Tab-separated table of C-alpha atoms in Angstrom:
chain	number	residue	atom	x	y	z
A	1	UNK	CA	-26.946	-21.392	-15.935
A	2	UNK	CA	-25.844	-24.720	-15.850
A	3	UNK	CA	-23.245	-26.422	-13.775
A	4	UNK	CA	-19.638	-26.179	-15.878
A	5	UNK	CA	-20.750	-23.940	-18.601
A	6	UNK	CA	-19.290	-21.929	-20.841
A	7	UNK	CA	-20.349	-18.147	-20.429
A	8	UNK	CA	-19.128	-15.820	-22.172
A	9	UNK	CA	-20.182	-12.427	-24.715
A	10	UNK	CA	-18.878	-11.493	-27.827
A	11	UNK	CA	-15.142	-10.149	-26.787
A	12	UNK	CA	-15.331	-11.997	-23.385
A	13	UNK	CA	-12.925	-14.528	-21.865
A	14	UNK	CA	-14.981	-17.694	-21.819
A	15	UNK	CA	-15.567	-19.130	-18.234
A	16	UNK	CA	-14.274	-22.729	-18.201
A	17	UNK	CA	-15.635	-25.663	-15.732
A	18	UNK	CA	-12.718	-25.350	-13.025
A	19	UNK	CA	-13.236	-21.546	-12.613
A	20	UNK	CA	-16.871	-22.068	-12.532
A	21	UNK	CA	-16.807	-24.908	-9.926
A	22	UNK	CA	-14.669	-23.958	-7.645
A	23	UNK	CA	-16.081	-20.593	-7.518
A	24	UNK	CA	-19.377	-22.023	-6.870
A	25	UNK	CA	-17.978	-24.376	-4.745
A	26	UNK	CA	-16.313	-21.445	-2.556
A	27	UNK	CA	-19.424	-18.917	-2.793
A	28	UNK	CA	-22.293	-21.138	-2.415
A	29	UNK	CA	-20.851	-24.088	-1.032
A	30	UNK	CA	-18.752	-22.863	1.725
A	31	UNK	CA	-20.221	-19.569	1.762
A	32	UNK	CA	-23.202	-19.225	3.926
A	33	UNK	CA	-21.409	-19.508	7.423
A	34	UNK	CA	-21.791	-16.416	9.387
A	35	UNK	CA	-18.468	-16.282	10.997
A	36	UNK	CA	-16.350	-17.164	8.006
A	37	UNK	CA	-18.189	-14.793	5.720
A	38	UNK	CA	-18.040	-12.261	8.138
A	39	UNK	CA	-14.195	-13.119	7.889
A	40	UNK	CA	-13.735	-13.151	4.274
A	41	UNK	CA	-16.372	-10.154	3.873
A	42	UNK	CA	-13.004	-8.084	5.808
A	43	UNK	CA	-10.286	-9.611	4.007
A	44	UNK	CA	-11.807	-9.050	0.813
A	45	UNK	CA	-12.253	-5.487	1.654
A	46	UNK	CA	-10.218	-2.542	-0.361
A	47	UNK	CA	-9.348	-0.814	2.915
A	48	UNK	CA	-7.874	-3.410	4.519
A	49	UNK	CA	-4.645	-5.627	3.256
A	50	UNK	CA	-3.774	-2.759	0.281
A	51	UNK	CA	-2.999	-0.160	3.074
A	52	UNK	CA	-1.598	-2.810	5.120
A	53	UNK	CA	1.140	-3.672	2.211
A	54	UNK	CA	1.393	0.126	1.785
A	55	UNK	CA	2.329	0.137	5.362
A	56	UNK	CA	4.810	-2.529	5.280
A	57	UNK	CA	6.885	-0.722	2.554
A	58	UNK	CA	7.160	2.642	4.774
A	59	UNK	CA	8.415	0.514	7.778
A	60	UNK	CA	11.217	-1.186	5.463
A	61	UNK	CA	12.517	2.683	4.592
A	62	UNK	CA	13.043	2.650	8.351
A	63	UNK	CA	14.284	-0.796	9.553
A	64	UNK	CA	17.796	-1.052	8.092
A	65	UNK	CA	20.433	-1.262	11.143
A	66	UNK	CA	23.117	0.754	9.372
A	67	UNK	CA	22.875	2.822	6.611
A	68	UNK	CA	24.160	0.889	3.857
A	69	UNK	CA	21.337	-2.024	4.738
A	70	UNK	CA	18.845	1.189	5.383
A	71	UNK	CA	20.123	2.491	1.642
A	72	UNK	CA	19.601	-1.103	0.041
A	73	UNK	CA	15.658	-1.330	2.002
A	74	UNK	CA	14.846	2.000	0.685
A	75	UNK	CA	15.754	1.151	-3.149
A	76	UNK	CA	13.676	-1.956	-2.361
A	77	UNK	CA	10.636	0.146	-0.935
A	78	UNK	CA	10.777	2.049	-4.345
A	79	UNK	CA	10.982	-0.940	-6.180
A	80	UNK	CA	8.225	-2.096	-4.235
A	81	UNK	CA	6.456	1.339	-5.546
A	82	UNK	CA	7.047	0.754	-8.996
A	83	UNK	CA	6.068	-2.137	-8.663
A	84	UNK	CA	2.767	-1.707	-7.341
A	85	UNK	CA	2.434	1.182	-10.745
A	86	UNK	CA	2.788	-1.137	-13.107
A	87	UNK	CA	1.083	-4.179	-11.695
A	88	UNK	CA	-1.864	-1.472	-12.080
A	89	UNK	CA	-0.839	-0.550	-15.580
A	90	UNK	CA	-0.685	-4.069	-16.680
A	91	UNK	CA	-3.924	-5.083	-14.894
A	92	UNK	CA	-5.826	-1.809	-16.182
A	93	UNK	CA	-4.431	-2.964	-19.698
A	94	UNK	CA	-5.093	-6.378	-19.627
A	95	UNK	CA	-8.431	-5.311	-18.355
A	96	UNK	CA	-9.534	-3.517	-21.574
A	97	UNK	CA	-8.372	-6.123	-23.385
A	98	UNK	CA	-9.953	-9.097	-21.828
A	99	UNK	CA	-13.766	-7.919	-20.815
A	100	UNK	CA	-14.491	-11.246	-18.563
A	101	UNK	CA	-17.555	-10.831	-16.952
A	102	UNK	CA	-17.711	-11.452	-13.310
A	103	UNK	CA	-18.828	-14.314	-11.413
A	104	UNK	CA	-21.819	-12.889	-10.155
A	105	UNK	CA	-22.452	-11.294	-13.198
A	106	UNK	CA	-21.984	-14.993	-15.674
A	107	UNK	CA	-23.007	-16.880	-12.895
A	108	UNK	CA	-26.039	-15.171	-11.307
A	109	UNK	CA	-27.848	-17.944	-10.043
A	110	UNK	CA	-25.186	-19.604	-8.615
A	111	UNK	CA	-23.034	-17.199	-6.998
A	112	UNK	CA	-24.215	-14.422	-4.461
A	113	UNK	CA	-22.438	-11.270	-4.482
A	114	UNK	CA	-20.817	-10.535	-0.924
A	115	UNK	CA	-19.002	-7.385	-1.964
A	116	UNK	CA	-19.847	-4.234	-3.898
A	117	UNK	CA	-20.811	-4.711	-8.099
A	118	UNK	CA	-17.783	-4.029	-9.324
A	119	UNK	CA	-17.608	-2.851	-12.440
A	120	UNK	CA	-14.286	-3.298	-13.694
A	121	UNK	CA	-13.851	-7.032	-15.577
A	122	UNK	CA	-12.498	-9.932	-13.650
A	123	UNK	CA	-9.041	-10.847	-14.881
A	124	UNK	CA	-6.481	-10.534	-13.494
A	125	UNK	CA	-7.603	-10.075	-9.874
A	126	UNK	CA	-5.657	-6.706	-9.292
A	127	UNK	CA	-5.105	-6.791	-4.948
A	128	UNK	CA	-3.538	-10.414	-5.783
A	129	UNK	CA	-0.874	-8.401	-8.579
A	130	UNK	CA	-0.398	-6.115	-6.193
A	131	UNK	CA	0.314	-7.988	-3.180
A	132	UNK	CA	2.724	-10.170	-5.444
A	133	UNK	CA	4.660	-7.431	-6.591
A	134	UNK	CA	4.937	-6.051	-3.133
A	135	UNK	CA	6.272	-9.512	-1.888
A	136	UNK	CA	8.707	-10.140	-4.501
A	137	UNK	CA	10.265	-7.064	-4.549
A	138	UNK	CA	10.313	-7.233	-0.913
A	139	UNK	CA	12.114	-10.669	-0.820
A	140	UNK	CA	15.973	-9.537	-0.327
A	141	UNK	CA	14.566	-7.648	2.961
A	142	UNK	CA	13.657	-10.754	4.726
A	143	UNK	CA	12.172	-13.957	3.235
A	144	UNK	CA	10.035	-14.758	5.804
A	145	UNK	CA	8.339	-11.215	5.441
A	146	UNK	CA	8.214	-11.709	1.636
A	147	UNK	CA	6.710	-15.119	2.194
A	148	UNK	CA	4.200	-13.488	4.529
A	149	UNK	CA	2.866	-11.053	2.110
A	150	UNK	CA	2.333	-13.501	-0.474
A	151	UNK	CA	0.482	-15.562	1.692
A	152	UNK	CA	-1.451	-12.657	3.074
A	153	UNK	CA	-2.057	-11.898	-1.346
A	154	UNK	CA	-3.033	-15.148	-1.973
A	155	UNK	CA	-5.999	-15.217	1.146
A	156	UNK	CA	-6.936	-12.400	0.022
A	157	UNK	CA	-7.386	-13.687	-3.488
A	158	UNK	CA	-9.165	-16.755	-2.451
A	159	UNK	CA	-11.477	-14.368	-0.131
A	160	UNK	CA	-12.475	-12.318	-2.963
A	161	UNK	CA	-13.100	-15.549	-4.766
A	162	UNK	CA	-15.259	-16.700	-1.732
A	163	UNK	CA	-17.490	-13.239	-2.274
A	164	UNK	CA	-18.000	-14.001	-5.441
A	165	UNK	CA	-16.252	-10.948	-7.799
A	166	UNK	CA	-13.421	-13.277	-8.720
A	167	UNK	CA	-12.543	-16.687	-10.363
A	168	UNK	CA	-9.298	-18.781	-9.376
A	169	UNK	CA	-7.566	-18.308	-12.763
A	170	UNK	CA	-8.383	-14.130	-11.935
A	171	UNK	CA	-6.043	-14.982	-8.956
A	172	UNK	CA	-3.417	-17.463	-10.623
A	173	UNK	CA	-2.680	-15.185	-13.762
A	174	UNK	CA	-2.476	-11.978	-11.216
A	175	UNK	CA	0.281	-14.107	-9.060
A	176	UNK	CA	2.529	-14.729	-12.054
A	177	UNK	CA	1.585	-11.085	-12.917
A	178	UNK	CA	2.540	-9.397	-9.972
A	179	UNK	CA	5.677	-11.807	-9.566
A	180	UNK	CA	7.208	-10.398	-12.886
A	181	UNK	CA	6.650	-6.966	-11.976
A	182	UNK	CA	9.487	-6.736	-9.640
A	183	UNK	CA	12.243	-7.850	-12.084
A	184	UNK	CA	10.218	-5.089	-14.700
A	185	UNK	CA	10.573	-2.674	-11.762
A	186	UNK	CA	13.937	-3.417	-11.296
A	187	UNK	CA	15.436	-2.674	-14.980
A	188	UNK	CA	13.734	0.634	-14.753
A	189	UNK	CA	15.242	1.839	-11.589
A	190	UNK	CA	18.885	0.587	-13.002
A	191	UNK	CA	18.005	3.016	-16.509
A	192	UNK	CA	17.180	6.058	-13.613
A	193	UNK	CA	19.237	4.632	-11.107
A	194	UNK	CA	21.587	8.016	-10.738
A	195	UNK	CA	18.479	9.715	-10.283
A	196	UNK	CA	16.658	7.549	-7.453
A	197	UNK	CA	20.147	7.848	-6.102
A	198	UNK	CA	19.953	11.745	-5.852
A	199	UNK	CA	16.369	11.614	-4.817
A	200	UNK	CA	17.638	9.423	-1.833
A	201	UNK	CA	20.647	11.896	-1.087
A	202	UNK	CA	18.190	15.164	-1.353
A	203	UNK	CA	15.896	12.980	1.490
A	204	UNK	CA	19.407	12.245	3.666
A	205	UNK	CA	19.775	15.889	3.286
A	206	UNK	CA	16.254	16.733	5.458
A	207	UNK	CA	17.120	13.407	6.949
A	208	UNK	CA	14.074	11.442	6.238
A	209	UNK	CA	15.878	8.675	4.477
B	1	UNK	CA	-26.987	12.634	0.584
B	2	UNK	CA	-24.926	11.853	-2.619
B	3	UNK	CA	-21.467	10.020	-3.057
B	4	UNK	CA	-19.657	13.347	-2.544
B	5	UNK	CA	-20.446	13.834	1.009
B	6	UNK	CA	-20.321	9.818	1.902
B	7	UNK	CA	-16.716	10.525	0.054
B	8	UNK	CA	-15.888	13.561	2.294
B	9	UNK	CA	-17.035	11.059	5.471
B	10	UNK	CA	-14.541	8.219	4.536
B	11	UNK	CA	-11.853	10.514	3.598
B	12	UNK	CA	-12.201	11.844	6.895
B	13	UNK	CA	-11.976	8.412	8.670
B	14	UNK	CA	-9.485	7.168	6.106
B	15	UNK	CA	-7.041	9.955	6.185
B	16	UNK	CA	-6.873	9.621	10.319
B	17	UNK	CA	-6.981	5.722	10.196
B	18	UNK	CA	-3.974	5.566	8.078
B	19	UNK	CA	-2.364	8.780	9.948
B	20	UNK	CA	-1.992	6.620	13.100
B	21	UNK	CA	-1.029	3.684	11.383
B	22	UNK	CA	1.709	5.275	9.898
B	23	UNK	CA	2.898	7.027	13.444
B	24	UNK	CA	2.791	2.957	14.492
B	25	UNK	CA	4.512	1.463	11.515
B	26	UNK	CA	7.426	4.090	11.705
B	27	UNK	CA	7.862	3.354	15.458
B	28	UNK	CA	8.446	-0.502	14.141
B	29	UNK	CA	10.609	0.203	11.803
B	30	UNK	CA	12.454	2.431	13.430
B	31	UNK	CA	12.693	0.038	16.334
B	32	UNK	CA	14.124	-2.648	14.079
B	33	UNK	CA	16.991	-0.387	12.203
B	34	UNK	CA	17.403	0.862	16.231
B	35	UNK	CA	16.937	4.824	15.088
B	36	UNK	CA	16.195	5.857	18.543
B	37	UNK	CA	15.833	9.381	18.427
B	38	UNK	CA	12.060	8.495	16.702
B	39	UNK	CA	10.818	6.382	19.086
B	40	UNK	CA	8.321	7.367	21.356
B	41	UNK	CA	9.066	4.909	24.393
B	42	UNK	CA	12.766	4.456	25.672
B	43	UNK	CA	13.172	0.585	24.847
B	44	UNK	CA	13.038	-0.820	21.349
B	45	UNK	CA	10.413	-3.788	22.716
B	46	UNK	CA	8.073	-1.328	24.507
B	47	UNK	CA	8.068	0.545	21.047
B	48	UNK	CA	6.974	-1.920	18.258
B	49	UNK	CA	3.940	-3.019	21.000
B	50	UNK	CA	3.027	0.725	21.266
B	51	UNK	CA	3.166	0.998	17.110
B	52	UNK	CA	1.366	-2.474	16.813
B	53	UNK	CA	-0.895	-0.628	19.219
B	54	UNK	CA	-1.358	2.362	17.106
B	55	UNK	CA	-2.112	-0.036	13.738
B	56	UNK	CA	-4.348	-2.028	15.419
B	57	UNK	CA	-5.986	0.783	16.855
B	58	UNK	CA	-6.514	2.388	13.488
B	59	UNK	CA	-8.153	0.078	11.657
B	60	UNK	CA	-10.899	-1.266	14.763
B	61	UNK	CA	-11.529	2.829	14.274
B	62	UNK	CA	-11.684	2.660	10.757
B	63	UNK	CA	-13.861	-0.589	10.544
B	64	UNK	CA	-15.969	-0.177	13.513
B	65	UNK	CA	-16.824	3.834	12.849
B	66	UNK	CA	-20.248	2.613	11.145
B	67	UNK	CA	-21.639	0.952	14.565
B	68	UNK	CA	-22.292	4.752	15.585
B	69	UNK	CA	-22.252	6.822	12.833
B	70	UNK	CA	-25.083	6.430	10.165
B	71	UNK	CA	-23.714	5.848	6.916
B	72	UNK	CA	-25.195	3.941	3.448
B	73	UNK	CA	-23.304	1.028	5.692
B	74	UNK	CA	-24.223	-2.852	4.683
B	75	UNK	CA	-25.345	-1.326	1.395
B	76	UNK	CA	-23.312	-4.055	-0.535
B	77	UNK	CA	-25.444	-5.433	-3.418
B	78	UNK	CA	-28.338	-2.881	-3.594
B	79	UNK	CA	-26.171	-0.546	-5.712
B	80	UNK	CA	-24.970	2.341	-3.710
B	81	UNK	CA	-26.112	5.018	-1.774
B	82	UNK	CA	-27.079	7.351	-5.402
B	83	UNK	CA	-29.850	5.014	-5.464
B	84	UNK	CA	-28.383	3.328	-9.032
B	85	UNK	CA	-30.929	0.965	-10.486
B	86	UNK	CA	-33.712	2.800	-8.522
B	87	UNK	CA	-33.156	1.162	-5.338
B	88	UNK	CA	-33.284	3.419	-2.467
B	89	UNK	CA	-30.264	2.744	0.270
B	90	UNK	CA	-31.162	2.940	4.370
B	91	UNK	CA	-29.027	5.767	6.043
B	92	UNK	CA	-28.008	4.280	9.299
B	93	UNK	CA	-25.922	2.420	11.564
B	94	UNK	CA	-24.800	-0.806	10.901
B	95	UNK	CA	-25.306	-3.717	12.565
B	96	UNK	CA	-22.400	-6.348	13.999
B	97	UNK	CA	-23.729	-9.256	11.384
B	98	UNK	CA	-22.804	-6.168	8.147
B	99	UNK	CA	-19.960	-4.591	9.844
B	100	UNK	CA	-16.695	-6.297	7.741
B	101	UNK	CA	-18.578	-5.219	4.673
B	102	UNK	CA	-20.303	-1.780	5.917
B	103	UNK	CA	-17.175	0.066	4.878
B	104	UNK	CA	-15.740	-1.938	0.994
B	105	UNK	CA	-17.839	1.061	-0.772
B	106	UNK	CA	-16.969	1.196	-4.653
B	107	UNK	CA	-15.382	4.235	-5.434
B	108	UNK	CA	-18.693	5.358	-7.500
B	109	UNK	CA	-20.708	5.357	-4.487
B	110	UNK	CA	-18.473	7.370	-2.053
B	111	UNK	CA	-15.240	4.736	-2.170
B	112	UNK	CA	-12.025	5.210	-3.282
B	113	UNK	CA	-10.686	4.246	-6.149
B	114	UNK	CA	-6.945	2.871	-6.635
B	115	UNK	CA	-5.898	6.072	-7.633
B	116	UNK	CA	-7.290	7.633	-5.086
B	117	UNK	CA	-5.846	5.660	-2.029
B	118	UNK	CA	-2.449	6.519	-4.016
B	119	UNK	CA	-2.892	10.006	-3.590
B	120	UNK	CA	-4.339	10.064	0.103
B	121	UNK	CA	-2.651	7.321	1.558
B	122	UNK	CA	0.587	9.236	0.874
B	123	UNK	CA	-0.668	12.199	2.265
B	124	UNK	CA	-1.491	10.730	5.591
B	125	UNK	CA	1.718	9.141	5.562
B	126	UNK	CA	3.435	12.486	5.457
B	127	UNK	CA	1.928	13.815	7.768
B	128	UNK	CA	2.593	11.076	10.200
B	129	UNK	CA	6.230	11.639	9.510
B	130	UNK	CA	6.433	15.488	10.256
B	131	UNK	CA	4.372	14.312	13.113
B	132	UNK	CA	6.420	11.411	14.044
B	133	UNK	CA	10.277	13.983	13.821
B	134	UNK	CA	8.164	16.705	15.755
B	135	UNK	CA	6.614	14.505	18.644
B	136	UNK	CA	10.090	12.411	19.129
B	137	UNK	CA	11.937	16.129	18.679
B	138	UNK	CA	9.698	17.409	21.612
B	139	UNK	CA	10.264	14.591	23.530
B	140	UNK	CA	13.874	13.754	23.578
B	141	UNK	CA	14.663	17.409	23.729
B	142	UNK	CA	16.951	17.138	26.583
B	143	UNK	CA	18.891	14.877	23.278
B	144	UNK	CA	18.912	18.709	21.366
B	145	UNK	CA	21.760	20.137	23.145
B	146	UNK	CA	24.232	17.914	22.412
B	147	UNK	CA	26.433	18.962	19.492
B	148	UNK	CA	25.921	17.240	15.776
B	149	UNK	CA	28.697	16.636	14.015
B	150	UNK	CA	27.235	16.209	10.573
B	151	UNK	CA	30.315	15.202	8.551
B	152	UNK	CA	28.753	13.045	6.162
B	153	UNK	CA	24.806	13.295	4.332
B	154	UNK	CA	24.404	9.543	6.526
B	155	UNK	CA	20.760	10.556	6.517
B	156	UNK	CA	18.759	9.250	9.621
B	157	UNK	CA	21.887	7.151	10.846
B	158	UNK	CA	21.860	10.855	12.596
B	159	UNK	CA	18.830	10.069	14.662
B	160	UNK	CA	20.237	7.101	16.522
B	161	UNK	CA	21.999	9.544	18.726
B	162	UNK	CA	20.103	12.536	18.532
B	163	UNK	CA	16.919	14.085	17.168
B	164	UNK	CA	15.384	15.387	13.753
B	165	UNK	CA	15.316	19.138	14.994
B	166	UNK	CA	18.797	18.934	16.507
B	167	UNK	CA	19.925	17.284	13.434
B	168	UNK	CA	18.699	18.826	10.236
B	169	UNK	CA	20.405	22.351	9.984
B	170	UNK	CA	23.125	20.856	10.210
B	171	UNK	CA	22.976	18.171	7.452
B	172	UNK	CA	20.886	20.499	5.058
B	173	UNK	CA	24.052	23.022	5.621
B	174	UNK	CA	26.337	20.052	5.105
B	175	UNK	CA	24.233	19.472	1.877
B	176	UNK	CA	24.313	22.809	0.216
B	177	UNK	CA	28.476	22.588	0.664
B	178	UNK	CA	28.565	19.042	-1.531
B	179	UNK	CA	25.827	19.016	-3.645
B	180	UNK	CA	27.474	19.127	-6.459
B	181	UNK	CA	30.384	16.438	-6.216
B	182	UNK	CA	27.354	14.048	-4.676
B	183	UNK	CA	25.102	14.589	-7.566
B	184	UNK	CA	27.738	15.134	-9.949
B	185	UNK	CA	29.200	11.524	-9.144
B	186	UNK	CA	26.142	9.765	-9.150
B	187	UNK	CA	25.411	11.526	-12.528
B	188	UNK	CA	28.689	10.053	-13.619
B	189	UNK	CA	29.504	6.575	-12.288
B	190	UNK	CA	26.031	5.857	-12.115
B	191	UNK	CA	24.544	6.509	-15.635
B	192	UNK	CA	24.210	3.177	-18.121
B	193	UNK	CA	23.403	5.545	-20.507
B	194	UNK	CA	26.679	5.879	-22.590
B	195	UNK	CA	26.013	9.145	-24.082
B	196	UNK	CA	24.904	10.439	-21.284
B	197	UNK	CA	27.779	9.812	-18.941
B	198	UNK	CA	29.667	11.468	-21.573
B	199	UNK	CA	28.244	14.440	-21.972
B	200	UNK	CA	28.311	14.476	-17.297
B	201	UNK	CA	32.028	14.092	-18.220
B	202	UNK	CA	32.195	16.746	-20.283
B	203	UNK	CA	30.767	19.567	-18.455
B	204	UNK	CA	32.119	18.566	-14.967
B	205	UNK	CA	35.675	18.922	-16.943
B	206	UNK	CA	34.909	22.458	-16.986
């Protein structure tokens, strides 16, 4: 496969030159270290930063000082929830609709494969949408958490790049995904809001909320 | 072996990895929104380094487990332990250089899927929260005596002077007495359905 080409079946997202470059660039390039693969190898894992969000959004429910900021965080970590469902909607749709092959797969000279064969097509990088959505919707908690997360979504975008199962536009387009799914998210819960509010006085009841 | 019984291994080691980072993340938070009667440790410092502890300590378990138990560990680009594409995997320990990738199985081979970690990351959660009320319960029990006045449904505001068992008869009992204006006004302020909050109006009139 040459340098820059397009790849690309019948019903495929083409590849174009900066997806291909920099992802060789990152995989073969930089790739190769022991200690920085070894690095990216974890961050790219599935068990790692998507519990770690998952975490952060049951220690918001907890970490308002009085219960009006505790009643706000906890609409937030639902948000956050809803969030995360239909960044994986959107990705699983968008992911039947746009069968682009991954980078290891279109690029198989090029590129060596540092995580499992997934089998799932490449855009939009779904942990990135997720992480996104979890930041965003996160944001009125504390902006310097929000701005954490993202940055946490977007290494772990660029390390899945590194292993070689996404390109850079897989991680751009899943950004601006997972950014709009808050403010989706957020016109939902205000058509249900009576009943999230119920839910959250049923939990006060067994005081767990 | 096939990908059920790697699954039933990582469920195993997922379900008590996330367990204890759940006790640690809800000592954090709790910490932060001061809801004492949680916390393990008397002072709020002492409590998010004990659940930064706990986290940390779940996940070197989590990721480290395959150093000394054999697994299809390191198995990354042969195709998974079911032998897909005819190549066999190695059933062992893994080694140091494989260890950040022994455990990123796809969910065909033994992995979860996203779906999955929805369902069982939840339940591990759960059960770190009964946990968390009944460990903090036991332990500021000399807290239980005092008497709970549970006037409003504040929720765990309750907690930051005494604890969950002490606590929840009392609100649940407060509950059952005003149920029905709580729900009944969220049903009928909060509603931006117009038809809707009519027809709330309607039968609360009666």
């Amino acid at each position: 496969m040459g340098r820059g080409s397009v790849v690309g079946s019948e019903g495929s997202i083409q590849v174009n030159a900066f997806d291909s470059e920099i992802t060789k660039w990152l995989n073969a390039d930089l790739g190769g270290f022991g200690p920085l693969d070894w690095a990216m190898k974890l961050l790219a894992s599935d068990y790692l930063v998507p519990p770690l969000f998952a975490l952060v959004i049951i220690g918001v429910i907890f970490a308002g000082r009085n219960p009006e900021e505790r009643f706000r965080y906890q609409r937030l970590a639902f948000k956050a929830v809803i969030a995360i469902a239909m960044s994986n909607w959107i990705v699983a749709i968008l992911n039947s609709q746009f069968d682009r092959d991954r980078p290891y797969v279109a690029l198989p000279e090029d590129i060596e494969l540092m995580f499992y064969p997934a089998t799932d097509p490449s855009f939009p990088a779904n942990p990135t949408a997720v992480g996104f959505a979890v930041a965003v919707a996160l944001l009125p908690v504390s902006r310097k958490l929000s701005i954490g997360l993202a940055s946490v979504a977007l290494i772990v975008g660029f390390s899945r790049v590194y292993a070689g199962v996404f390109y850079p536009t897989d991680v751009l387009g899943a950004a601006v995904l997972g950014m709009a799914m808050p403010f989706l998210a957020g016109g939902i819960i205000r058509l249900f809001d009576p009943a999230l509010n119920v839910a959250l006085r049923v939990a006060r009841a067994f005081v767990v909320a | 072996m096939t990908p059920q019984d790697i699954g039933d291994i990582f469920l195993r080691d997922y379900l008590i990895a996330m367990y204890f980072a759940t006790l640690g993340v809800m000592q954090i938070g709790a910490s932060y929104g001061g809801i004492s009667g949680i916390l393990f440790l008397s002072s709020e410092r002492s409590s998010r380094v004990f659940g930064a502890l706990l986290i940390l300590g779940a996940l070197l378990f989590f990721f480290t487990v395959p150093l000394w138990q054999e697994g299809p560990w390191g198995a990354v680009s042969s195709g998974g332990v079911t032998g897909r594409e005819g190549l066999p995997v190695a059933w062992e320990t893994s080694s140091w250089r494989d260890l950040t990738s022994a455990r990123n199985i796809n969910d065909v081979d033994g992995g979860f899927s996203g779906g999955s970690q929805a369902i069982w990351f939840p339940l591990a959660a759960g059960f770190a929260l009964i946990s968390t009320y009944l460990i903090s319960s036991v332990i500021h029990r000399s807290n239980s005596g005092a008497t709970v006045s549970v006037a409003s449904n504040a929720g765990i505001e309750h907690l930051k002077s005494s604890t969950w068992a002490a606590t929840v008869r009392a609100s649940l009992s407060n509950w059952r007495r005003s149920w029905r204006r709580e729900v009944g006004d969220e049903f009928a302020t909060g509603m931006p359905w117009g038809g809707v909050r009519w027809l709330v109006a309607k039968v609360r009139s009666r």
